[in-house]
Amino acid sequence: MAEKNKRLLHGLEQELRFLSEIGAEFIFAPEAKDKPQPGRQGAAEEPAAANTAPADTMRKPDKEKQRVLHALEEKILRCSLCPLSQGRTRAVPGEGDYYAPLMFVGEGPGADEDIQGRPFVGKAGQLLTRIIAAMNYRRQDVYITNVVKCRPPQNRTPVREEIEKCRPYLLAQIKSIAPRVIVCLGKVATDFFHPSAAGMSSLRGNFIEYGKILVMPTFHPSYLIRNEGNKEIKKLVWQDMQKVMDALGRK
Ligand code: URA
Ligand code: URA
């Protein structure tokens, strides 16, 4: 009984922490001043401290993997396979730990990402960063990327041709990084792995098996921001992230 209470308390504590992490204070907060970034791979340049890094990110550097992923990034930066390349300031390959057990996949870069060349650095990105922190990871411990690597005009949803042309890049990133779990942020990312006519409300919260990888669809952070008064949606995202933490042995 005592054990059960402890677990309940722990769960409650985690939920409260999550809700306060991603809560209304954040959504109404002014744009956080971004620290100057030394380069495109800014987040990856902070080395994981050995004593705090999760066991599954401690490893010897794999030169071949680094070579493959760097070459892929260079290719993405120079890509002109679809018309999105003509409207971009910078392509956004993705960033984070090449050895991450956990990958987040969004839809495509927005205005801030297009300027900085980094994924999820605008308002939705700040919320994603908080969600990651609430999961007890640091942003640089995970890998973050998008289905399309260049910003669609006016942030419209990428069209089929753009997604198809960009597909090999994300597939190659997944193959190389080989995360254990992928979180799909919103419908475009979810459709990439599991195309369906179903909406996010019915897809979220249920793992999809993608080879050996567990794929968890959840709401996009922009959707949380658009519905910032709705605590239910935040709770659902937290439930989904708990399943992810469970699958990664993080609870
Ligand atoms: N929204 C996305 O889907 N991706 C980003 O990188 C930023 C916002
Ligand atoms: N529709 C989307 O595309 N994403 C969400 O997160 C919710 C609804």
Tab-separated table of C-alpha atoms and ligand atoms in Angstrom:
chain	number	residue	atom	x	y	z
A	1	MET	CA	0.000	0.000	0.000
A	2	ALA	CA	2.742	2.413	0.989
A	3	GLU	CA	4.515	1.503	-2.218
A	4	LYS	CA	1.398	2.249	-4.237
A	5	ASN	CA	0.966	5.637	-2.554
A	6	LYS	CA	4.552	6.470	-3.245
A	7	ARG	CA	4.069	5.662	-6.896
A	8	LEU	CA	0.898	7.756	-7.022
A	9	LEU	CA	2.665	10.677	-5.398
A	10	HIS	CA	5.584	10.347	-7.741
A	11	GLY	CA	3.222	10.334	-10.732
A	12	LEU	CA	1.390	13.382	-9.449
A	13	GLU	CA	4.619	15.197	-8.777
A	14	GLN	CA	5.819	14.461	-12.310
A	15	GLU	CA	2.557	15.630	-13.831
A	16	LEU	CA	2.628	18.866	-11.848
A	17	ARG	CA	6.194	19.460	-12.842
A	18	PHE	CA	5.320	18.871	-16.470
A	19	LEU	CA	2.281	21.145	-16.361
A	20	SER	CA	4.213	23.917	-14.703
A	21	GLU	CA	7.104	23.442	-17.127
A	22	ILE	CA	4.905	23.848	-20.154
A	23	GLY	CA	2.204	25.919	-18.484
A	24	ALA	CA	0.567	29.216	-19.273
A	25	GLU	CA	3.449	31.242	-17.823
A	26	PHE	CA	5.529	29.989	-20.663
A	27	ILE	CA	2.995	30.511	-23.355
A	28	PHE	CA	2.454	34.133	-22.376
A	29	ALA	CA	6.124	34.732	-21.737
A	30	PRO	CA	7.939	37.076	-24.118
A	31	GLU	CA	10.210	35.404	-26.650
A	32	ALA	CA	13.170	34.017	-24.753
A	33	LYS	CA	16.393	35.684	-25.742
A	34	ASP	CA	18.290	33.066	-27.657
A	35	LYS	CA	21.892	32.744	-26.629
A	36	PRO	CA	24.188	33.377	-29.558
A	37	GLN	CA	24.810	30.078	-31.260
A	38	PRO	CA	28.330	29.285	-32.333
A	39	GLY	CA	27.159	27.345	-35.352
A	40	ARG	CA	24.517	25.242	-36.981
A	41	GLN	CA	25.222	22.329	-34.666
A	42	GLY	CA	25.180	24.588	-31.612
A	43	ALA	CA	23.319	22.218	-29.358
A	44	ALA	CA	25.513	19.303	-30.271
A	45	GLU	CA	28.634	21.239	-29.368
A	46	GLU	CA	27.955	21.073	-25.652
A	47	PRO	CA	29.497	17.761	-24.739
A	48	ALA	CA	27.440	15.537	-22.482
A	49	ALA	CA	29.014	15.436	-19.022
A	50	ALA	CA	29.955	11.822	-18.446
A	51	ASN	CA	28.434	11.625	-14.976
A	52	THR	CA	25.020	12.922	-15.990
A	53	ALA	CA	24.688	11.391	-19.460
A	54	PRO	CA	22.158	8.584	-19.616
A	55	ALA	CA	23.831	5.207	-19.886
A	56	ASP	CA	22.607	4.694	-23.423
A	57	THR	CA	24.314	7.843	-24.699
A	58	MET	CA	27.734	6.882	-23.317
A	59	ARG	CA	29.708	5.436	-26.126
A	60	LYS	CA	32.821	5.659	-28.216
A	61	PRO	CA	32.562	8.094	-31.097
A	62	ASP	CA	31.698	6.268	-34.280
A	63	LYS	CA	33.675	8.035	-37.039
A	64	GLU	CA	31.712	6.440	-39.851
A	65	LYS	CA	28.385	7.466	-38.383
A	66	GLN	CA	29.612	11.036	-37.957
A	67	ARG	CA	30.890	11.077	-41.522
A	68	VAL	CA	27.591	9.796	-42.904
A	69	LEU	CA	25.507	12.288	-40.930
A	70	HIS	CA	27.767	15.244	-41.724
A	71	ALA	CA	27.678	14.378	-45.423
A	72	LEU	CA	23.892	14.171	-45.231
A	73	GLU	CA	23.701	17.601	-43.582
A	74	GLU	CA	25.883	19.100	-46.291
A	75	LYS	CA	23.656	17.562	-48.933
A	76	ILE	CA	20.522	18.942	-47.272
A	77	LEU	CA	22.064	22.416	-47.039
A	78	ARG	CA	22.692	22.372	-50.791
A	79	CYS	CA	19.508	20.520	-51.786
A	80	SER	CA	17.402	21.853	-54.654
A	81	LEU	CA	15.176	18.831	-55.254
A	82	CYS	CA	11.911	20.696	-54.623
A	83	PRO	CA	10.652	24.277	-54.948
A	84	LEU	CA	10.918	24.893	-51.185
A	85	SER	CA	14.654	25.299	-51.724
A	86	GLN	CA	14.022	28.489	-53.693
A	87	GLY	CA	12.228	30.247	-50.854
A	88	ARG	CA	14.493	29.266	-47.998
A	89	THR	CA	17.073	31.328	-46.158
A	90	ARG	CA	18.726	28.194	-44.765
A	91	ALA	CA	17.842	24.555	-44.903
A	92	VAL	CA	17.407	22.958	-41.464
A	93	PRO	CA	18.883	19.448	-41.367
A	94	GLY	CA	18.292	18.811	-37.667
A	95	GLU	CA	20.461	18.791	-34.573
A	96	GLY	CA	21.259	16.917	-31.421
A	97	ASP	CA	22.949	13.742	-30.332
A	98	TYR	CA	23.775	11.312	-33.132
A	99	TYR	CA	23.528	8.551	-30.512
A	100	ALA	CA	20.223	9.668	-29.061
A	101	PRO	CA	17.779	6.943	-28.045
A	102	LEU	CA	15.011	9.477	-28.638
A	103	MET	CA	14.212	11.480	-31.771
A	104	PHE	CA	11.574	14.173	-32.267
A	105	VAL	CA	10.190	14.742	-35.746
A	106	GLY	CA	8.228	17.896	-36.566
A	107	GLU	CA	6.639	19.120	-39.756
A	108	GLY	CA	9.018	21.663	-41.253
A	109	PRO	CA	10.996	24.766	-40.333
A	110	GLY	CA	9.136	27.976	-39.506
A	111	ALA	CA	10.411	31.539	-39.840
A	112	ASP	CA	12.858	31.397	-36.921
A	113	GLU	CA	14.231	28.025	-37.952
A	114	ASP	CA	14.664	29.234	-41.545
A	115	ILE	CA	16.759	32.164	-40.338
A	116	GLN	CA	18.845	30.257	-37.792
A	117	GLY	CA	19.181	26.976	-39.672
A	118	ARG	CA	18.227	25.083	-36.505
A	119	PRO	CA	15.063	23.081	-35.788
A	120	PHE	CA	12.477	24.119	-33.215
A	121	VAL	CA	14.022	27.379	-32.029
A	122	GLY	CA	10.903	29.584	-32.306
A	123	LYS	CA	7.923	29.678	-29.968
A	124	ALA	CA	6.899	26.049	-30.635
A	125	GLY	CA	10.533	25.090	-30.222
A	126	GLN	CA	10.773	26.715	-26.815
A	127	LEU	CA	7.767	24.673	-25.754
A	128	LEU	CA	9.310	21.507	-27.176
A	129	THR	CA	12.516	22.253	-25.264
A	130	ARG	CA	10.451	22.460	-22.059
A	131	ILE	CA	8.680	19.220	-22.817
A	132	ILE	CA	12.072	17.556	-23.304
A	133	ALA	CA	13.294	18.993	-19.994
A	134	ALA	CA	10.137	17.775	-18.255
A	135	MET	CA	11.017	14.306	-19.552
A	136	ASN	CA	14.317	14.658	-17.763
A	137	TYR	CA	16.404	14.948	-20.906
A	138	ARG	CA	18.475	17.843	-22.055
A	139	ARG	CA	17.798	19.139	-25.535
A	140	GLN	CA	21.260	18.084	-26.637
A	141	ASP	CA	20.618	14.489	-25.473
A	142	VAL	CA	17.926	13.925	-28.098
A	143	TYR	CA	17.845	14.420	-31.854
A	144	ILE	CA	15.401	16.919	-33.343
A	145	THR	CA	14.455	17.210	-36.984
A	146	ASN	CA	11.538	17.664	-39.378
A	147	VAL	CA	9.819	15.873	-42.244
A	148	VAL	CA	10.774	18.666	-44.656
A	149	LYS	CA	14.043	20.496	-44.185
A	150	CYS	CA	13.095	23.819	-45.831
A	151	ARG	CA	10.430	26.279	-44.747
A	152	PRO	CA	7.156	26.135	-46.662
A	153	PRO	CA	5.957	29.646	-47.630
A	154	GLN	CA	3.732	31.232	-44.951
A	155	ASN	CA	4.278	28.059	-42.899
A	156	ARG	CA	1.714	26.182	-44.961
A	157	THR	CA	1.580	22.397	-44.639
A	158	PRO	CA	4.152	20.762	-46.914
A	159	VAL	CA	2.605	19.139	-49.982
A	160	ARG	CA	3.097	15.552	-51.090
A	161	GLU	CA	5.829	16.294	-53.644
A	162	GLU	CA	7.896	18.224	-51.089
A	163	ILE	CA	7.536	15.437	-48.536
A	164	GLU	CA	8.469	12.778	-51.103
A	165	LYS	CA	11.565	14.640	-52.291
A	166	CYS	CA	12.708	15.145	-48.717
A	167	ARG	CA	11.834	11.620	-47.540
A	168	PRO	CA	15.249	10.028	-48.183
A	169	TYR	CA	16.904	12.550	-45.830
A	170	LEU	CA	14.792	11.667	-42.822
A	171	LEU	CA	14.999	7.970	-43.648
A	172	ALA	CA	18.794	8.205	-43.775
A	173	GLN	CA	18.894	10.138	-40.480
A	174	ILE	CA	16.748	7.491	-38.806
A	175	LYS	CA	18.838	4.659	-40.193
A	176	SER	CA	22.071	6.241	-39.041
A	177	ILE	CA	20.983	7.532	-35.632
A	178	ALA	CA	18.833	4.450	-35.002
A	179	PRO	CA	16.842	5.847	-32.068
A	180	ARG	CA	14.779	3.468	-29.951
A	181	VAL	CA	11.799	5.813	-29.909
A	182	ILE	CA	10.597	8.519	-32.285
A	183	VAL	CA	8.043	11.104	-31.188
A	184	CYS	CA	5.968	12.440	-34.085
A	185	LEU	CA	4.844	15.991	-33.500
A	186	GLY	CA	1.544	16.409	-35.321
A	187	LYS	CA	-0.132	14.845	-38.295
A	188	VAL	CA	2.481	15.425	-41.018
A	189	ALA	CA	5.154	13.592	-39.021
A	190	THR	CA	2.715	10.858	-38.022
A	191	ASP	CA	1.661	10.329	-41.640
A	192	PHE	CA	5.296	9.938	-42.618
A	193	PHE	CA	5.446	6.686	-40.630
A	194	HIS	CA	1.830	5.617	-40.754
A	195	PRO	CA	-0.308	7.341	-43.396
A	196	SER	CA	-3.985	7.337	-42.458
A	197	ALA	CA	-7.138	9.376	-42.624
A	198	ALA	CA	-7.353	9.352	-38.818
A	199	GLY	CA	-6.916	12.546	-36.834
A	200	MET	CA	-4.348	13.192	-34.111
A	201	SER	CA	-6.910	12.744	-31.346
A	202	SER	CA	-7.287	9.078	-32.213
A	203	LEU	CA	-3.669	8.463	-33.275
A	204	ARG	CA	-1.883	10.018	-30.312
A	205	GLY	CA	-0.917	7.934	-27.346
A	206	ASN	CA	-0.543	4.656	-29.239
A	207	PHE	CA	2.845	3.399	-30.305
A	208	ILE	CA	3.267	2.462	-33.952
A	209	GLU	CA	5.918	-0.142	-34.693
A	210	TYR	CA	8.319	1.030	-37.361
A	211	GLY	CA	10.761	-1.815	-37.753
A	212	LYS	CA	12.442	-2.015	-34.362
A	213	ILE	CA	11.598	1.584	-33.545
A	214	LEU	CA	8.614	2.615	-31.446
A	215	VAL	CA	6.898	5.657	-32.898
A	216	MET	CA	4.684	7.764	-30.642
A	217	PRO	CA	2.334	10.263	-32.289
A	218	THR	CA	1.437	13.263	-30.153
A	219	PHE	CA	0.091	16.758	-30.650
A	220	HIS	CA	2.358	19.359	-32.213
A	221	PRO	CA	3.618	22.024	-29.772
A	222	SER	CA	2.026	24.682	-32.040
A	223	TYR	CA	-1.305	22.980	-31.430
A	224	LEU	CA	-0.692	23.240	-27.674
A	225	ILE	CA	0.093	26.924	-28.094
A	226	ARG	CA	-3.014	27.528	-30.198
A	227	ASN	CA	-5.056	25.805	-27.476
A	228	GLU	CA	-3.089	27.140	-24.547
A	229	GLY	CA	-6.125	27.430	-22.269
A	230	ASN	CA	-6.861	23.719	-22.623
A	231	LYS	CA	-5.113	21.806	-19.843
A	232	GLU	CA	-6.594	18.526	-21.109
A	233	ILE	CA	-4.452	18.638	-24.232
A	234	LYS	CA	-1.313	19.197	-22.150
A	235	LYS	CA	-2.249	16.261	-19.956
A	236	LEU	CA	-2.645	14.065	-23.013
A	237	VAL	CA	0.789	15.066	-24.274
A	238	TRP	CA	2.199	14.307	-20.844
A	239	GLN	CA	0.546	10.870	-20.907
A	240	ASP	CA	2.141	10.242	-24.292
A	241	MET	CA	5.558	11.376	-23.062
A	242	GLN	CA	5.238	9.125	-20.024
A	243	LYS	CA	4.746	6.161	-22.330
A	244	VAL	CA	7.866	7.237	-24.185
A	245	MET	CA	9.825	7.535	-20.925
A	246	ASP	CA	8.549	4.126	-19.903
A	247	ALA	CA	9.683	2.588	-23.181
A	248	LEU	CA	13.117	4.157	-22.646
A	249	GLY	CA	13.309	3.006	-19.041
A	250	ARG	CA	13.295	6.614	-17.808
A	251	LYS	CA	10.615	6.393	-15.121
B	1	URA	N1	7.463	23.572	-36.261
B	1	URA	C1	7.954	22.450	-36.807
B	1	URA	O1	7.237	21.542	-37.197
B	1	URA	N2	9.275	22.345	-36.898
B	1	URA	C2	10.136	23.279	-36.480
B	1	URA	O2	11.337	23.095	-36.607
B	1	URA	C3	9.583	24.446	-35.924
B	1	URA	C4	8.256	24.559	-35.816
B	2	URA	N1	-3.566	18.499	-36.161
B	2	URA	C1	-2.245	18.443	-36.383
B	2	URA	O1	-1.764	18.434	-37.512
B	2	URA	N2	-1.430	18.394	-35.322
B	2	URA	C2	-1.878	18.389	-34.069
B	2	URA	O2	-1.059	18.332	-33.174
B	2	URA	C3	-3.266	18.445	-33.852
B	2	URA	C4	-4.097	18.498	-34.916
